[in-house]
Amino acid sequence: MTVALEGMEIRLTGRCGVEEAETLLAALHAAPESRVVLAAERVHTSLWQVLLALRPEVEGEAPDPFSAQFILPRIRRNDPAP
């Protein structure tokens, strides 16, 4: 599984596909104070949508330049939503 709740962290690892979006959503609802740690080599758009909607604390870097430049800054708590 590429989405795992470990203590106060939700870790995204490996190739996070569309099938993991529901798992990520459930983990964030189960532990809303948790931070998300990005350690994935690929993150499907559906997971980015969950993160954009809930805007949890996120550590780590996006695995691709587009997400790093345009998506991740919108998720970070210190960047206001458009």
PDB file of N, CA and C in Angstrom:
ATOM      1  N   MET A   1       0.848  -1.183   0.000  1.00  0.00           N
ATOM      2  CA  MET A   1       0.000   0.000   0.000  1.00  0.00           C
ATOM      3  C   MET A   1       0.888   1.239   0.000  1.00  0.00           C
ATOM      4  N   THR A   2       0.559   2.199  -0.813  1.00  0.00           N
ATOM      5  CA  THR A   2       1.393   3.385  -0.937  1.00  0.00           C
ATOM      6  C   THR A   2       0.964   4.524  -0.021  1.00  0.00           C
ATOM      7  N   VAL A   3      -0.193   4.416   0.613  1.00  0.00           N
ATOM      8  CA  VAL A   3      -0.661   5.400   1.582  1.00  0.00           C
ATOM      9  C   VAL A   3      -0.778   4.676   2.911  1.00  0.00           C
ATOM     10  N   ALA A   4      -0.021   5.142   3.906  1.00  0.00           N
ATOM     11  CA  ALA A   4      -0.013   4.456   5.198  1.00  0.00           C
ATOM     12  C   ALA A   4      -0.050   5.463   6.339  1.00  0.00           C
ATOM     13  N   LEU A   5      -0.938   5.222   7.292  1.00  0.00           N
ATOM     14  CA  LEU A   5      -1.023   6.033   8.498  1.00  0.00           C
ATOM     15  C   LEU A   5      -0.073   5.426   9.523  1.00  0.00           C
ATOM     16  N   GLU A   6       0.948   6.197   9.913  1.00  0.00           N
ATOM     17  CA  GLU A   6       1.953   5.748  10.871  1.00  0.00           C
ATOM     18  C   GLU A   6       2.047   6.776  11.985  1.00  0.00           C
ATOM     19  N   GLY A   7       1.385   6.518  13.093  1.00  0.00           N
ATOM     20  CA  GLY A   7       1.383   7.483  14.186  1.00  0.00           C
ATOM     21  C   GLY A   7       0.664   8.754  13.773  1.00  0.00           C
ATOM     22  N   MET A   8       1.390   9.860  13.779  1.00  0.00           N
ATOM     23  CA  MET A   8       0.820  11.159  13.407  1.00  0.00           C
ATOM     24  C   MET A   8       1.188  11.559  11.979  1.00  0.00           C
ATOM     25  N   GLU A   9       1.612  10.580  11.173  1.00  0.00           N
ATOM     26  CA  GLU A   9       1.984  10.842   9.790  1.00  0.00           C
ATOM     27  C   GLU A   9       1.209   9.945   8.833  1.00  0.00           C
ATOM     28  N   ILE A  10       0.859  10.522   7.714  1.00  0.00           N
ATOM     29  CA  ILE A  10       0.310   9.757   6.599  1.00  0.00           C
ATOM     30  C   ILE A  10       1.384   9.805   5.521  1.00  0.00           C
ATOM     31  N   ARG A  11       1.996   8.669   5.262  1.00  0.00           N
ATOM     32  CA  ARG A  11       3.116   8.602   4.324  1.00  0.00           C
ATOM     33  C   ARG A  11       2.639   8.162   2.941  1.00  0.00           C
ATOM     34  N   LEU A  12       3.049   8.927   1.930  1.00  0.00           N
ATOM     35  CA  LEU A  12       2.790   8.568   0.538  1.00  0.00           C
ATOM     36  C   LEU A  12       4.114   8.099  -0.049  1.00  0.00           C
ATOM     37  N   THR A  13       4.171   6.848  -0.458  1.00  0.00           N
ATOM     38  CA  THR A  13       5.403   6.267  -0.987  1.00  0.00           C
ATOM     39  C   THR A  13       5.124   5.545  -2.295  1.00  0.00           C
ATOM     40  N   GLY A  14       6.170   5.301  -3.052  1.00  0.00           N
ATOM     41  CA  GLY A  14       6.029   4.538  -4.293  1.00  0.00           C
ATOM     42  C   GLY A  14       5.222   5.277  -5.342  1.00  0.00           C
ATOM     43  N   ARG A  15       4.412   4.523  -6.075  1.00  0.00           N
ATOM     44  CA  ARG A  15       3.572   5.078  -7.132  1.00  0.00           C
ATOM     45  C   ARG A  15       2.127   5.125  -6.627  1.00  0.00           C
ATOM     46  N   CYS A  16       1.708   6.290  -6.171  1.00  0.00           N
ATOM     47  CA  CYS A  16       0.364   6.469  -5.608  1.00  0.00           C
ATOM     48  C   CYS A  16      -0.640   6.644  -6.738  1.00  0.00           C
ATOM     49  N   GLY A  17      -1.446   5.625  -6.971  1.00  0.00           N
ATOM     50  CA  GLY A  17      -2.408   5.631  -8.057  1.00  0.00           C
ATOM     51  C   GLY A  17      -3.788   6.080  -7.615  1.00  0.00           C
ATOM     52  N   VAL A  18      -4.690   6.148  -8.561  1.00  0.00           N
ATOM     53  CA  VAL A  18      -6.053   6.607  -8.318  1.00  0.00           C
ATOM     54  C   VAL A  18      -6.743   5.777  -7.243  1.00  0.00           C
ATOM     55  N   GLU A  19      -6.424   4.494  -7.157  1.00  0.00           N
ATOM     56  CA  GLU A  19      -7.064   3.621  -6.176  1.00  0.00           C
ATOM     57  C   GLU A  19      -6.718   3.991  -4.733  1.00  0.00           C
ATOM     58  N   GLU A  20      -5.720   4.840  -4.538  1.00  0.00           N
ATOM     59  CA  GLU A  20      -5.309   5.238  -3.187  1.00  0.00           C
ATOM     60  C   GLU A  20      -6.006   6.509  -2.699  1.00  0.00           C
ATOM     61  N   ALA A  21      -6.766   7.178  -3.539  1.00  0.00           N
ATOM     62  CA  ALA A  21      -7.415   8.432  -3.149  1.00  0.00           C
ATOM     63  C   ALA A  21      -8.380   8.227  -1.986  1.00  0.00           C
ATOM     64  N   GLU A  22      -9.166   7.181  -2.048  1.00  0.00           N
ATOM     65  CA  GLU A  22     -10.110   6.918  -0.970  1.00  0.00           C
ATOM     66  C   GLU A  22      -9.385   6.573   0.329  1.00  0.00           C
ATOM     67  N   THR A  23      -8.288   5.844   0.227  1.00  0.00           N
ATOM     68  CA  THR A  23      -7.487   5.509   1.404  1.00  0.00           C
ATOM     69  C   THR A  23      -6.921   6.775   2.039  1.00  0.00           C
ATOM     70  N   LEU A  24      -6.419   7.691   1.221  1.00  0.00           N
ATOM     71  CA  LEU A  24      -5.894   8.956   1.733  1.00  0.00           C
ATOM     72  C   LEU A  24      -6.991   9.772   2.397  1.00  0.00           C
ATOM     73  N   LEU A  25      -8.139   9.855   1.764  1.00  0.00           N
ATOM     74  CA  LEU A  25      -9.269  10.594   2.331  1.00  0.00           C
ATOM     75  C   LEU A  25      -9.685  10.005   3.674  1.00  0.00           C
ATOM     76  N   ALA A  26      -9.782   8.686   3.757  1.00  0.00           N
ATOM     77  CA  ALA A  26     -10.163   8.030   5.006  1.00  0.00           C
ATOM     78  C   ALA A  26      -9.124   8.274   6.100  1.00  0.00           C
ATOM     79  N   ALA A  27      -7.846   8.227   5.741  1.00  0.00           N
ATOM     80  CA  ALA A  27      -6.789   8.463   6.729  1.00  0.00           C
ATOM     81  C   ALA A  27      -6.837   9.893   7.248  1.00  0.00           C
ATOM     82  N   LEU A  28      -7.083  10.853   6.366  1.00  0.00           N
ATOM     83  CA  LEU A  28      -7.163  12.248   6.799  1.00  0.00           C
ATOM     84  C   LEU A  28      -8.397  12.509   7.657  1.00  0.00           C
ATOM     85  N   HIS A  29      -9.483  11.806   7.383  1.00  0.00           N
ATOM     86  CA  HIS A  29     -10.680  11.949   8.218  1.00  0.00           C
ATOM     87  C   HIS A  29     -10.491  11.269   9.564  1.00  0.00           C
ATOM     88  N   ALA A  30      -9.792  10.139   9.580  1.00  0.00           N
ATOM     89  CA  ALA A  30      -9.549   9.411  10.828  1.00  0.00           C
ATOM     90  C   ALA A  30      -8.575  10.146  11.740  1.00  0.00           C
ATOM     91  N   ALA A  31      -7.630  10.856  11.151  1.00  0.00           N
ATOM     92  CA  ALA A  31      -6.604  11.562  11.928  1.00  0.00           C
ATOM     93  C   ALA A  31      -6.349  12.931  11.298  1.00  0.00           C
ATOM     94  N   PRO A  32      -7.293  13.878  11.455  1.00  0.00           N
ATOM     95  CA  PRO A  32      -7.174  15.166  10.774  1.00  0.00           C
ATOM     96  C   PRO A  32      -5.973  16.003  11.213  1.00  0.00           C
ATOM     97  N   GLU A  33      -5.424  15.713  12.374  1.00  0.00           N
ATOM     98  CA  GLU A  33      -4.265  16.466  12.854  1.00  0.00           C
ATOM     99  C   GLU A  33      -2.944  15.913  12.320  1.00  0.00           C
ATOM    100  N   SER A  34      -3.004  14.822  11.597  1.00  0.00           N
ATOM    101  CA  SER A  34      -1.800  14.199  11.037  1.00  0.00           C
ATOM    102  C   SER A  34      -1.209  15.054   9.926  1.00  0.00           C
ATOM    103  N   ARG A  35       0.073  14.894   9.710  1.00  0.00           N
ATOM    104  CA  ARG A  35       0.721  15.559   8.585  1.00  0.00           C
ATOM    105  C   ARG A  35       0.961  14.517   7.501  1.00  0.00           C
ATOM    106  N   VAL A  36       0.981  14.978   6.281  1.00  0.00           N
ATOM    107  CA  VAL A  36       1.226  14.110   5.140  1.00  0.00           C
ATOM    108  C   VAL A  36       2.690  14.249   4.747  1.00  0.00           C
ATOM    109  N   VAL A  37       3.354  13.122   4.627  1.00  0.00           N
ATOM    110  CA  VAL A  37       4.756  13.108   4.227  1.00  0.00           C
ATOM    111  C   VAL A  37       4.836  12.600   2.788  1.00  0.00           C
ATOM    112  N   LEU A  38       5.294  13.462   1.896  1.00  0.00           N
ATOM    113  CA  LEU A  38       5.441  13.089   0.491  1.00  0.00           C
ATOM    114  C   LEU A  38       6.804  12.430   0.280  1.00  0.00           C
ATOM    115  N   ALA A  39       6.775  11.147  -0.035  1.00  0.00           N
ATOM    116  CA  ALA A  39       7.991  10.403  -0.361  1.00  0.00           C
ATOM    117  C   ALA A  39       7.705   9.505  -1.560  1.00  0.00           C
ATOM    118  N   ALA A  40       6.765   9.933  -2.388  1.00  0.00           N
ATOM    119  CA  ALA A  40       6.305   9.127  -3.519  1.00  0.00           C
ATOM    120  C   ALA A  40       7.069   9.478  -4.782  1.00  0.00           C
ATOM    121  N   GLU A  41       7.163   8.509  -5.674  1.00  0.00           N
ATOM    122  CA  GLU A  41       7.779   8.771  -6.976  1.00  0.00           C
ATOM    123  C   GLU A  41       6.745   9.249  -7.987  1.00  0.00           C
ATOM    124  N   ARG A  42       5.463   9.025  -7.677  1.00  0.00           N
ATOM    125  CA  ARG A  42       4.362   9.478  -8.529  1.00  0.00           C
ATOM    126  C   ARG A  42       3.131   9.661  -7.662  1.00  0.00           C
ATOM    127  N   VAL A  43       2.388  10.750  -7.888  1.00  0.00           N
ATOM    128  CA  VAL A  43       1.148  11.009  -7.155  1.00  0.00           C
ATOM    129  C   VAL A  43       0.065  11.302  -8.186  1.00  0.00           C
ATOM    130  N   HIS A  44      -0.966  10.470  -8.216  1.00  0.00           N
ATOM    131  CA  HIS A  44      -2.058  10.646  -9.172  1.00  0.00           C
ATOM    132  C   HIS A  44      -2.831  11.922  -8.844  1.00  0.00           C
ATOM    133  N   THR A  45      -3.420  12.514  -9.847  1.00  0.00           N
ATOM    134  CA  THR A  45      -4.192  13.744  -9.697  1.00  0.00           C
ATOM    135  C   THR A  45      -5.290  13.620  -8.644  1.00  0.00           C
ATOM    136  N   SER A  46      -5.883  12.462  -8.508  1.00  0.00           N
ATOM    137  CA  SER A  46      -6.959  12.285  -7.531  1.00  0.00           C
ATOM    138  C   SER A  46      -6.464  12.497  -6.105  1.00  0.00           C
ATOM    139  N   LEU A  47      -5.234  12.120  -5.808  1.00  0.00           N
ATOM    140  CA  LEU A  47      -4.675  12.344  -4.476  1.00  0.00           C
ATOM    141  C   LEU A  47      -4.388  13.824  -4.266  1.00  0.00           C
ATOM    142  N   TRP A  48      -3.904  14.497  -5.321  1.00  0.00           N
ATOM    143  CA  TRP A  48      -3.701  15.938  -5.206  1.00  0.00           C
ATOM    144  C   TRP A  48      -5.025  16.642  -4.924  1.00  0.00           C
ATOM    145  N   GLN A  49      -6.113  16.164  -5.522  1.00  0.00           N
ATOM    146  CA  GLN A  49      -7.419  16.772  -5.287  1.00  0.00           C
ATOM    147  C   GLN A  49      -7.845  16.622  -3.830  1.00  0.00           C
ATOM    148  N   VAL A  50      -7.603  15.457  -3.251  1.00  0.00           N
ATOM    149  CA  VAL A  50      -7.917  15.254  -1.831  1.00  0.00           C
ATOM    150  C   VAL A  50      -7.098  16.218  -0.977  1.00  0.00           C
ATOM    151  N   LEU A  51      -5.816  16.317  -1.280  1.00  0.00           N
ATOM    152  CA  LEU A  51      -4.950  17.211  -0.511  1.00  0.00           C
ATOM    153  C   LEU A  51      -5.353  18.677  -0.685  1.00  0.00           C
ATOM    154  N   LEU A  52      -5.740  19.065  -1.885  1.00  0.00           N
ATOM    155  CA  LEU A  52      -6.194  20.438  -2.118  1.00  0.00           C
ATOM    156  C   LEU A  52      -7.483  20.742  -1.360  1.00  0.00           C
ATOM    157  N   ALA A  53      -8.365  19.778  -1.287  1.00  0.00           N
ATOM    158  CA  ALA A  53      -9.647  19.986  -0.603  1.00  0.00           C
ATOM    159  C   ALA A  53      -9.475  20.103   0.911  1.00  0.00           C
ATOM    160  N   LEU A  54      -8.600  19.286   1.479  1.00  0.00           N
ATOM    161  CA  LEU A  54      -8.466  19.241   2.941  1.00  0.00           C
ATOM    162  C   LEU A  54      -7.295  20.056   3.483  1.00  0.00           C
ATOM    163  N   ARG A  55      -6.326  20.344   2.636  1.00  0.00           N
ATOM    164  CA  ARG A  55      -5.157  21.165   2.971  1.00  0.00           C
ATOM    165  C   ARG A  55      -4.498  20.792   4.299  1.00  0.00           C
ATOM    166  N   PRO A  56      -4.065  19.546   4.436  1.00  0.00           N
ATOM    167  CA  PRO A  56      -3.354  19.160   5.662  1.00  0.00           C
ATOM    168  C   PRO A  56      -1.931  19.732   5.641  1.00  0.00           C
ATOM    169  N   GLU A  57      -1.249  19.608   6.766  1.00  0.00           N
ATOM    170  CA  GLU A  57       0.171  19.959   6.806  1.00  0.00           C
ATOM    171  C   GLU A  57       0.906  18.939   5.943  1.00  0.00           C
ATOM    172  N   VAL A  58       1.782  19.419   5.072  1.00  0.00           N
ATOM    173  CA  VAL A  58       2.495  18.537   4.148  1.00  0.00           C
ATOM    174  C   VAL A  58       3.997  18.768   4.290  1.00  0.00           C
ATOM    175  N   GLU A  59       4.728  17.668   4.415  1.00  0.00           N
ATOM    176  CA  GLU A  59       6.190  17.712   4.426  1.00  0.00           C
ATOM    177  C   GLU A  59       6.691  16.994   3.189  1.00  0.00           C
ATOM    178  N   GLY A  60       7.887  17.337   2.757  1.00  0.00           N
ATOM    179  CA  GLY A  60       8.470  16.688   1.594  1.00  0.00           C
ATOM    180  C   GLY A  60       8.211  17.489   0.341  1.00  0.00           C
ATOM    181  N   GLU A  61       8.651  16.921  -0.758  1.00  0.00           N
ATOM    182  CA  GLU A  61       8.551  17.604  -2.041  1.00  0.00           C
ATOM    183  C   GLU A  61       7.705  16.799  -3.025  1.00  0.00           C
ATOM    184  N   ALA A  62       7.101  17.511  -3.938  1.00  0.00           N
ATOM    185  CA  ALA A  62       6.328  16.863  -4.995  1.00  0.00           C
ATOM    186  C   ALA A  62       7.285  16.117  -5.926  1.00  0.00           C
ATOM    187  N   PRO A  63       6.847  14.997  -6.478  1.00  0.00           N
ATOM    188  CA  PRO A  63       7.740  14.195  -7.318  1.00  0.00           C
ATOM    189  C   PRO A  63       7.938  14.706  -8.739  1.00  0.00           C
ATOM    190  N   ASP A  64       7.232  15.748  -9.125  1.00  0.00           N
ATOM    191  CA  ASP A  64       7.392  16.266 -10.487  1.00  0.00           C
ATOM    192  C   ASP A  64       7.370  17.795 -10.463  1.00  0.00           C
ATOM    193  N   PRO A  65       7.994  18.430 -11.440  1.00  0.00           N
ATOM    194  CA  PRO A  65       8.099  19.892 -11.454  1.00  0.00           C
ATOM    195  C   PRO A  65       6.754  20.622 -11.484  1.00  0.00           C
ATOM    196  N   PHE A  66       5.790  20.116 -12.251  1.00  0.00           N
ATOM    197  CA  PHE A  66       4.492  20.794 -12.341  1.00  0.00           C
ATOM    198  C   PHE A  66       3.810  20.843 -10.976  1.00  0.00           C
ATOM    199  N   SER A  67       3.744  19.707 -10.299  1.00  0.00           N
ATOM    200  CA  SER A  67       3.109  19.652  -8.985  1.00  0.00           C
ATOM    201  C   SER A  67       3.876  20.493  -7.970  1.00  0.00           C
ATOM    202  N   ALA A  68       5.191  20.488  -8.065  1.00  0.00           N
ATOM    203  CA  ALA A  68       6.012  21.279  -7.145  1.00  0.00           C
ATOM    204  C   ALA A  68       5.756  22.769  -7.319  1.00  0.00           C
ATOM    205  N   GLN A  69       5.570  23.201  -8.555  1.00  0.00           N
ATOM    206  CA  GLN A  69       5.395  24.627  -8.825  1.00  0.00           C
ATOM    207  C   GLN A  69       3.960  25.112  -8.651  1.00  0.00           C
ATOM    208  N   PHE A  70       2.978  24.304  -9.062  1.00  0.00           N
ATOM    209  CA  PHE A  70       1.615  24.799  -9.119  1.00  0.00           C
ATOM    210  C   PHE A  70       0.644  24.199  -8.107  1.00  0.00           C
ATOM    211  N   ILE A  71       0.866  22.971  -7.679  1.00  0.00           N
ATOM    212  CA  ILE A  71      -0.101  22.318  -6.796  1.00  0.00           C
ATOM    213  C   ILE A  71       0.319  22.382  -5.341  1.00  0.00           C
ATOM    214  N   LEU A  72       1.526  21.932  -5.045  1.00  0.00           N
ATOM    215  CA  LEU A  72       1.969  21.876  -3.650  1.00  0.00           C
ATOM    216  C   LEU A  72       1.900  23.230  -2.938  1.00  0.00           C
ATOM    217  N   PRO A  73       2.271  24.331  -3.571  1.00  0.00           N
ATOM    218  CA  PRO A  73       2.147  25.615  -2.874  1.00  0.00           C
ATOM    219  C   PRO A  73       0.711  25.950  -2.459  1.00  0.00           C
ATOM    220  N   ARG A  74      -0.272  25.464  -3.209  1.00  0.00           N
ATOM    221  CA  ARG A  74      -1.680  25.716  -2.870  1.00  0.00           C
ATOM    222  C   ARG A  74      -2.144  24.878  -1.685  1.00  0.00           C
ATOM    223  N   ILE A  75      -1.469  23.771  -1.447  1.00  0.00           N
ATOM    224  CA  ILE A  75      -1.852  22.890  -0.341  1.00  0.00           C
ATOM    225  C   ILE A  75      -1.245  23.366   0.977  1.00  0.00           C
ATOM    226  N   ARG A  76      -0.056  23.878   0.917  1.00  0.00           N
ATOM    227  CA  ARG A  76       0.636  24.310   2.133  1.00  0.00           C
ATOM    228  C   ARG A  76      -0.217  25.318   2.887  1.00  0.00           C
ATOM    229  N   ARG A  77      -0.253  25.190   4.164  1.00  0.00           N
ATOM    230  CA  ARG A  77      -1.107  26.049   5.005  1.00  0.00           C
ATOM    231  C   ARG A  77      -0.783  27.528   4.901  1.00  0.00           C
ATOM    232  N   ASN A  78       0.455  27.878   4.629  1.00  0.00           N
ATOM    233  CA  ASN A  78       0.823  29.293   4.587  1.00  0.00           C
ATOM    234  C   ASN A  78       0.529  29.950   3.239  1.00  0.00           C
ATOM    235  N   ASP A  79       0.003  29.201   2.294  1.00  0.00           N
ATOM    236  CA  ASP A  79      -0.345  29.752   0.981  1.00  0.00           C
ATOM    237  C   ASP A  79      -1.870  29.786   0.873  1.00  0.00           C
ATOM    238  N   PRO A  80      -2.477  30.976   0.856  1.00  0.00           N
ATOM    239  CA  PRO A  80      -3.936  31.047   0.810  1.00  0.00           C
ATOM    240  C   PRO A  80      -4.509  30.405  -0.457  1.00  0.00           C
ATOM    241  N   ALA A  81      -5.669  29.860  -0.310  1.00  0.00           N
ATOM    242  CA  ALA A  81      -6.354  29.249  -1.455  1.00  0.00           C
ATOM    243  C   ALA A  81      -6.734  30.342  -2.439  1.00  0.00           C
ATOM    244  N   PRO A  82      -6.719  30.032  -3.731  1.00  0.00           N
ATOM    245  CA  PRO A  82      -7.080  31.045  -4.738  1.00  0.00           C
ATOM    246  C   PRO A  82      -8.541  31.406  -4.652  1.00  0.00           C
TER     247      PRO A  82
END
